[in-house]
Amino acid sequence: MGQLFADIIIDISHEALDRVFEYRVPFSLSGQIAPGCRVCVPFGQGNRETEGYVVALKTEPEYAPEKIKEILSVVADSVSVESQLIKVADFLRKRYGSSMIQALRTVLPVKKKVRHKEEEWISLCLENAQAEELLANWEKRHWSARSRLLTMLLKEKTISAQDALKQCKVARKDLKKLEEQGVLCFAAKQKKDFVPDPSKIPVLNPEQKNVVEHFLEDYDRGERKTYLLYGVTGSGKTEVYLNLLEHILKEGKTGIVLIPEISLTFQTVRRFRERFGERIALLHSRMSGGERTQAIERIASGEADVVIGPRSALFAPLKNLGIIIMDEEHDGAYKSDTTPKYHARETAIYRAKLAGASVVLGSATPSVESYSRALSGEYVLLTLKKRAGDARLPLVETVDLREEFKEGNRSMFSRRLREEINRCLARKEQIMLFLNRRGFAGFVSCRSCGHVIKCPHCDVSLTYHRNGSLRCHYCGFETQYIRQCPVCKSPHVAAFGLGTEKVEAAIKKEFPEAGVLRMDMDTTRKKHSHEEILSAFSRKEADILLGTQMIVKGHDYANVTLVGILAADMSLHGPDYRSGERTFQLLCQAAGRAGRGEKEGKVIIQTYNPEHYALQAAAHHSYEEFYREEYAYRRLMGYPPCAHFLVILIQSGDESQAVLAAGRIQKMIEKSQEKEEDRVLILNPGQAVIAKMRDVYRQVIYVRHESEQRLLSLRERLEPVLASHPVFAGIQVQYDLDPMNFM
Ligand code: ADP
Ligand code: ZN
Ligand code: ZN
């Protein structure tokens, strides 16, 4: 092995990540040094011994080798959280393709240098009797501020200095005086012992108990595995998570709970709060920089030992990690859409391995990837087949919209759905109407020639809004509604498909007595609007909740007895191979909202494709039926998980440059494997699904192979060439592995 050099960062803060220093790896240490290692190096003008972290190794230094100093030693404690997170960054870089800086920025917490006031706590240092005597004395003298303070301290024992100053109106200098007199002392805050309300803790049913015991047996034997908890909607998965966490926290370990999207799962978060109180730290993107810094500090100091949040919460700087729980593991939100385009599932499993933690993936509709791994034994399969408590799964009916049309029904409500809505309204029960718009945009097209109106900058169809405008969802471009087809001049231009606003108007017309709440992108722009709409619905302020996929996640409404899916086909014909899976998941989740209480639930699915296996399986509540069909299809077509895709996205402001570069890359790949037997398949290099975005042209190359490893090593060879070869100057290249959506 030749001479190795290491990139080292000294100041591991977000702002300083690109200040990387090169050091020589002495031969005596060469076997011990890897990304994530903490090392001692001479630093600065005085060559002071300083600690730093290795972030990368290389054989070619950028500086003159004779000027490069040598690493002094490896610091024994290399299992710090920082070390682990740097190793995770290295994993992201290698697996998903990015620079090390991009990967480090993804995993290391932003430490905003906000001047953040340290919270001060004061506690009573006298015996109660003494304090009461003193209080009587002060009251006699009418020292009201001091008396208020002492009363508060007698009651609470420990209060924040802020409260003392504000609520008791004591002066700061008096606090100091009282400290000198031994009445009170300034104290570090103690971890509050939070006792959950026992009436809110259900006794586990036998199925749940089984699952918990299986996990704990492994855990207590020191076995760390990845589990797939497959439990139908309402089977009590969350209750299982809470139990597992409880056990792990008792052993002094910590846990991460991942949820797809915070604003849609506040009820889940609330249940964790009710059980673990102040030990919980939330991390999410709608937090301010200050809130985030505060949360990170509570995590780093050990005050919070459970972290809940979306995929990036995976990088919470928790020490002693014992478990990572990933709720709704099938959700597309777990895949990052910025480089490195990591998937939280694989990354969680990697971090857990480093930390000696277990991973629990939970879902009512597991991803095809996870379920196939569970069947092959790579994950341990745990199942909950029944709904918890007494609730039963709802009855599902499909309605063929073609028949409705033949019978002359031009309304968006089939006769069956209308009947059921009226029945529900009469019984004062609630209804959820669901429009699965994921992967669909309400475009405007010409009924004569089929021309679709597109954004001039982005090559995606424009979406029709009721105020009469057409809008681009990518770049915000807006234009007036077009009344004449620009191609054939026909006046029959119309919006295709359904939008929530249109449905709302129809509901108001057909069911004028019903109160309606609408939940979609437009009504949920503000910070707490999701929560407001959902709580209003749970307070029964409306009879009907109409919404997009936002309404299908994890809410429990005992009074909802009817769920209507207005156009199941909308998500069935998306531009990628996951459309069937996505439709099945959405339908199951939507159906899972009905009949959560004691009353029986009913689901009506309206569709032009009642025979499609995703709809059939959803109607039968049969994940297994869906999985069998879906897996056979993936196998036949060579789609994940039966094969893997490496995606290379080539971007340039100049269209011909992008096309040229794509052609060159294709040739390079072909040439590189001339001698290899195990050849990759290169699919159609060509325009990306969005061929142009913000005036940048996008070409895409899909490379397919059964072995992920084969694709990773191909990318590793391409990466340095595409990044530095002059013929690729001005071309921006991004990579992805098994994308959630076609690019
Ligand atoms: P999931 O996460 O699988 O959808 P939840 O954990 O939300 O299921 O449970 C569904 C409902 O059943 C919740 O209202 C929950 O409080 C209740 N529940 C869960 N476990 C039990 C149990 N063992 N006994 C009674 N009710 C339970
Ligand atoms: Zn036309
Ligand atoms: Zn646009």
PDB file of N, CA, C and O in Angstrom, residues 250-281:
ATOM      1  N   LYS A 250     -35.357   2.416  29.985  1.00  0.00           N
ATOM      2  CA  LYS A 250     -35.075   1.927  31.332  1.00  0.00           C
ATOM      3  C   LYS A 250     -33.637   1.448  31.457  1.00  0.00           C
ATOM      4  O   LYS A 250     -33.050   1.492  32.535  1.00  0.00           O
ATOM      5  N   GLU A 251     -33.073   0.971  30.368  1.00  0.00           N
ATOM      6  CA  GLU A 251     -31.688   0.497  30.395  1.00  0.00           C
ATOM      7  C   GLU A 251     -30.703   1.630  30.159  1.00  0.00           C
ATOM      8  O   GLU A 251     -29.520   1.378  29.938  1.00  0.00           O
ATOM      9  N   GLY A 252     -31.190   2.855  30.152  1.00  0.00           N
ATOM     10  CA  GLY A 252     -30.297   3.992  29.972  1.00  0.00           C
ATOM     11  C   GLY A 252     -29.917   4.243  28.527  1.00  0.00           C
ATOM     12  O   GLY A 252     -29.007   5.011  28.228  1.00  0.00           O
ATOM     13  N   LYS A 253     -30.625   3.570  27.604  1.00  0.00           N
ATOM     14  CA  LYS A 253     -30.352   3.805  26.190  1.00  0.00           C
ATOM     15  C   LYS A 253     -31.300   4.873  25.643  1.00  0.00           C
ATOM     16  O   LYS A 253     -32.229   5.300  26.338  1.00  0.00           O
ATOM     17  N   THR A 254     -31.068   5.264  24.407  1.00  0.00           N
ATOM     18  CA  THR A 254     -31.889   6.314  23.802  1.00  0.00           C
ATOM     19  C   THR A 254     -32.533   5.799  22.516  1.00  0.00           C
ATOM     20  O   THR A 254     -32.160   4.730  22.029  1.00  0.00           O
ATOM     21  N   GLY A 255     -33.486   6.547  21.989  1.00  0.00           N
ATOM     22  CA  GLY A 255     -34.186   6.083  20.791  1.00  0.00           C
ATOM     23  C   GLY A 255     -34.545   7.195  19.826  1.00  0.00           C
ATOM     24  O   GLY A 255     -34.718   8.349  20.211  1.00  0.00           O
ATOM     25  N   ILE A 256     -34.645   6.823  18.555  1.00  0.00           N
ATOM     26  CA  ILE A 256     -35.105   7.747  17.518  1.00  0.00           C
ATOM     27  C   ILE A 256     -36.393   7.187  16.935  1.00  0.00           C
ATOM     28  O   ILE A 256     -36.474   5.994  16.653  1.00  0.00           O
ATOM     29  N   VAL A 257     -37.395   8.045  16.786  1.00  0.00           N
ATOM     30  CA  VAL A 257     -38.642   7.631  16.156  1.00  0.00           C
ATOM     31  C   VAL A 257     -38.817   8.469  14.897  1.00  0.00           C
ATOM     32  O   VAL A 257     -38.924   9.688  14.967  1.00  0.00           O
ATOM     33  N   LEU A 258     -38.815   7.815  13.763  1.00  0.00           N
ATOM     34  CA  LEU A 258     -38.981   8.542  12.507  1.00  0.00           C
ATOM     35  C   LEU A 258     -40.430   8.458  12.055  1.00  0.00           C
ATOM     36  O   LEU A 258     -41.050   7.398  12.113  1.00  0.00           O
ATOM     37  N   ILE A 259     -40.952   9.583  11.611  1.00  0.00           N
ATOM     38  CA  ILE A 259     -42.292   9.644  11.057  1.00  0.00           C
ATOM     39  C   ILE A 259     -42.177  10.334   9.707  1.00  0.00           C
ATOM     40  O   ILE A 259     -41.243  11.101   9.491  1.00  0.00           O
ATOM     41  N   PRO A 260     -43.096  10.054   8.787  1.00  0.00           N
ATOM     42  CA  PRO A 260     -42.900  10.595   7.435  1.00  0.00           C
ATOM     43  C   PRO A 260     -42.904  12.112   7.397  1.00  0.00           C
ATOM     44  O   PRO A 260     -42.086  12.719   6.737  1.00  0.00           O
ATOM     45  N   GLU A 261     -43.828  12.735   8.099  1.00  0.00           N
ATOM     46  CA  GLU A 261     -43.968  14.178   7.956  1.00  0.00           C
ATOM     47  C   GLU A 261     -44.613  14.700   9.222  1.00  0.00           C
ATOM     48  O   GLU A 261     -45.671  14.228   9.604  1.00  0.00           O
ATOM     49  N   ILE A 262     -44.007  15.656   9.861  1.00  0.00           N
ATOM     50  CA  ILE A 262     -44.440  16.029  11.194  1.00  0.00           C
ATOM     51  C   ILE A 262     -45.845  16.627  11.218  1.00  0.00           C
ATOM     52  O   ILE A 262     -46.656  16.319  12.078  1.00  0.00           O
ATOM     53  N   SER A 263     -46.160  17.442  10.232  1.00  0.00           N
ATOM     54  CA  SER A 263     -47.429  18.160  10.308  1.00  0.00           C
ATOM     55  C   SER A 263     -48.619  17.224  10.133  1.00  0.00           C
ATOM     56  O   SER A 263     -49.733  17.566  10.473  1.00  0.00           O
ATOM     57  N   LEU A 264     -48.363  16.038   9.595  1.00  0.00           N
ATOM     58  CA  LEU A 264     -49.464  15.120   9.366  1.00  0.00           C
ATOM     59  C   LEU A 264     -49.607  14.106  10.480  1.00  0.00           C
ATOM     60  O   LEU A 264     -50.483  13.267  10.463  1.00  0.00           O
ATOM     61  N   THR A 265     -48.702  14.139  11.441  1.00  0.00           N
ATOM     62  CA  THR A 265     -48.703  13.069  12.421  1.00  0.00           C
ATOM     63  C   THR A 265     -48.669  13.613  13.842  1.00  0.00           C
ATOM     64  O   THR A 265     -48.130  12.997  14.729  1.00  0.00           O
ATOM     65  N   PHE A 266     -49.290  14.782  14.029  1.00  0.00           N
ATOM     66  CA  PHE A 266     -49.182  15.376  15.359  1.00  0.00           C
ATOM     67  C   PHE A 266     -49.856  14.521  16.418  1.00  0.00           C
ATOM     68  O   PHE A 266     -49.495  14.557  17.574  1.00  0.00           O
ATOM     69  N   GLN A 267     -50.836  13.694  16.001  1.00  0.00           N
ATOM     70  CA  GLN A 267     -51.469  12.821  16.991  1.00  0.00           C
ATOM     71  C   GLN A 267     -50.494  11.756  17.492  1.00  0.00           C
ATOM     72  O   GLN A 267     -50.501  11.407  18.669  1.00  0.00           O
ATOM     73  N   THR A 268     -49.672  11.252  16.591  1.00  0.00           N
ATOM     74  CA  THR A 268     -48.660  10.279  16.997  1.00  0.00           C
ATOM     75  C   THR A 268     -47.682  10.941  17.952  1.00  0.00           C
ATOM     76  O   THR A 268     -47.342  10.398  19.000  1.00  0.00           O
ATOM     77  N   VAL A 269     -47.223  12.135  17.585  1.00  0.00           N
ATOM     78  CA  VAL A 269     -46.287  12.856  18.439  1.00  0.00           C
ATOM     79  C   VAL A 269     -46.902  13.083  19.817  1.00  0.00           C
ATOM     80  O   VAL A 269     -46.252  12.886  20.844  1.00  0.00           O
ATOM     81  N   ARG A 270     -48.188  13.423  19.835  1.00  0.00           N
ATOM     82  CA  ARG A 270     -48.837  13.664  21.114  1.00  0.00           C
ATOM     83  C   ARG A 270     -48.835  12.411  21.992  1.00  0.00           C
ATOM     84  O   ARG A 270     -48.623  12.470  23.193  1.00  0.00           O
ATOM     85  N   ARG A 271     -49.017  11.253  21.366  1.00  0.00           N
ATOM     86  CA  ARG A 271     -49.016  10.022  22.159  1.00  0.00           C
ATOM     87  C   ARG A 271     -47.643   9.740  22.763  1.00  0.00           C
ATOM     88  O   ARG A 271     -47.540   9.242  23.879  1.00  0.00           O
ATOM     89  N   PHE A 272     -46.601  10.061  22.032  1.00  0.00           N
ATOM     90  CA  PHE A 272     -45.253   9.889  22.605  1.00  0.00           C
ATOM     91  C   PHE A 272     -45.029  10.872  23.742  1.00  0.00           C
ATOM     92  O   PHE A 272     -44.437  10.549  24.756  1.00  0.00           O
ATOM     93  N   ARG A 273     -45.521  12.103  23.575  1.00  0.00           N
ATOM     94  CA  ARG A 273     -45.422  13.114  24.625  1.00  0.00           C
ATOM     95  C   ARG A 273     -46.129  12.672  25.897  1.00  0.00           C
ATOM     96  O   ARG A 273     -45.634  12.836  26.992  1.00  0.00           O
ATOM     97  N   GLU A 274     -47.332  12.113  25.698  1.00  0.00           N
ATOM     98  CA  GLU A 274     -48.100  11.678  26.865  1.00  0.00           C
ATOM     99  C   GLU A 274     -47.367  10.585  27.632  1.00  0.00           C
ATOM    100  O   GLU A 274     -47.516  10.447  28.829  1.00  0.00           O
ATOM    101  N   ARG A 275     -46.577   9.801  26.933  1.00  0.00           N
ATOM    102  CA  ARG A 275     -45.883   8.696  27.599  1.00  0.00           C
ATOM    103  C   ARG A 275     -44.517   9.103  28.142  1.00  0.00           C
ATOM    104  O   ARG A 275     -44.083   8.617  29.173  1.00  0.00           O
ATOM    105  N   PHE A 276     -43.824   9.994  27.433  1.00  0.00           N
ATOM    106  CA  PHE A 276     -42.440  10.279  27.826  1.00  0.00           C
ATOM    107  C   PHE A 276     -42.177  11.735  28.221  1.00  0.00           C
ATOM    108  O   PHE A 276     -41.059  12.075  28.599  1.00  0.00           O
ATOM    109  N   GLY A 277     -43.208  12.569  28.111  1.00  0.00           N
ATOM    110  CA  GLY A 277     -43.090  13.946  28.582  1.00  0.00           C
ATOM    111  C   GLY A 277     -41.886  14.685  28.030  1.00  0.00           C
ATOM    112  O   GLY A 277     -41.625  14.685  26.836  1.00  0.00           O
ATOM    113  N   GLU A 278     -41.156  15.296  28.951  1.00  0.00           N
ATOM    114  CA  GLU A 278     -40.063  16.196  28.578  1.00  0.00           C
ATOM    115  C   GLU A 278     -38.835  15.476  28.038  1.00  0.00           C
ATOM    116  O   GLU A 278     -37.861  16.104  27.643  1.00  0.00           O
ATOM    117  N   ARG A 279     -38.871  14.155  28.067  1.00  0.00           N
ATOM    118  CA  ARG A 279     -37.697  13.441  27.553  1.00  0.00           C
ATOM    119  C   ARG A 279     -37.662  13.482  26.035  1.00  0.00           C
ATOM    120  O   ARG A 279     -36.677  13.090  25.417  1.00  0.00           O
ATOM    121  N   ILE A 280     -38.750  13.954  25.440  1.00  0.00           N
ATOM    122  CA  ILE A 280     -38.858  13.975  23.982  1.00  0.00           C
ATOM    123  C   ILE A 280     -38.312  15.256  23.389  1.00  0.00           C
ATOM    124  O   ILE A 280     -38.556  16.335  23.905  1.00  0.00           O
ATOM    125  N   ALA A 281     -37.547  15.121  22.336  1.00  0.00           N
ATOM    126  CA  ALA A 281     -37.165  16.299  21.552  1.00  0.00           C
ATOM    127  C   ALA A 281     -37.715  16.115  20.146  1.00  0.00           C
ATOM    128  O   ALA A 281     -37.606  15.034  19.576  1.00  0.00           O
TER     129      ALA A 281
END
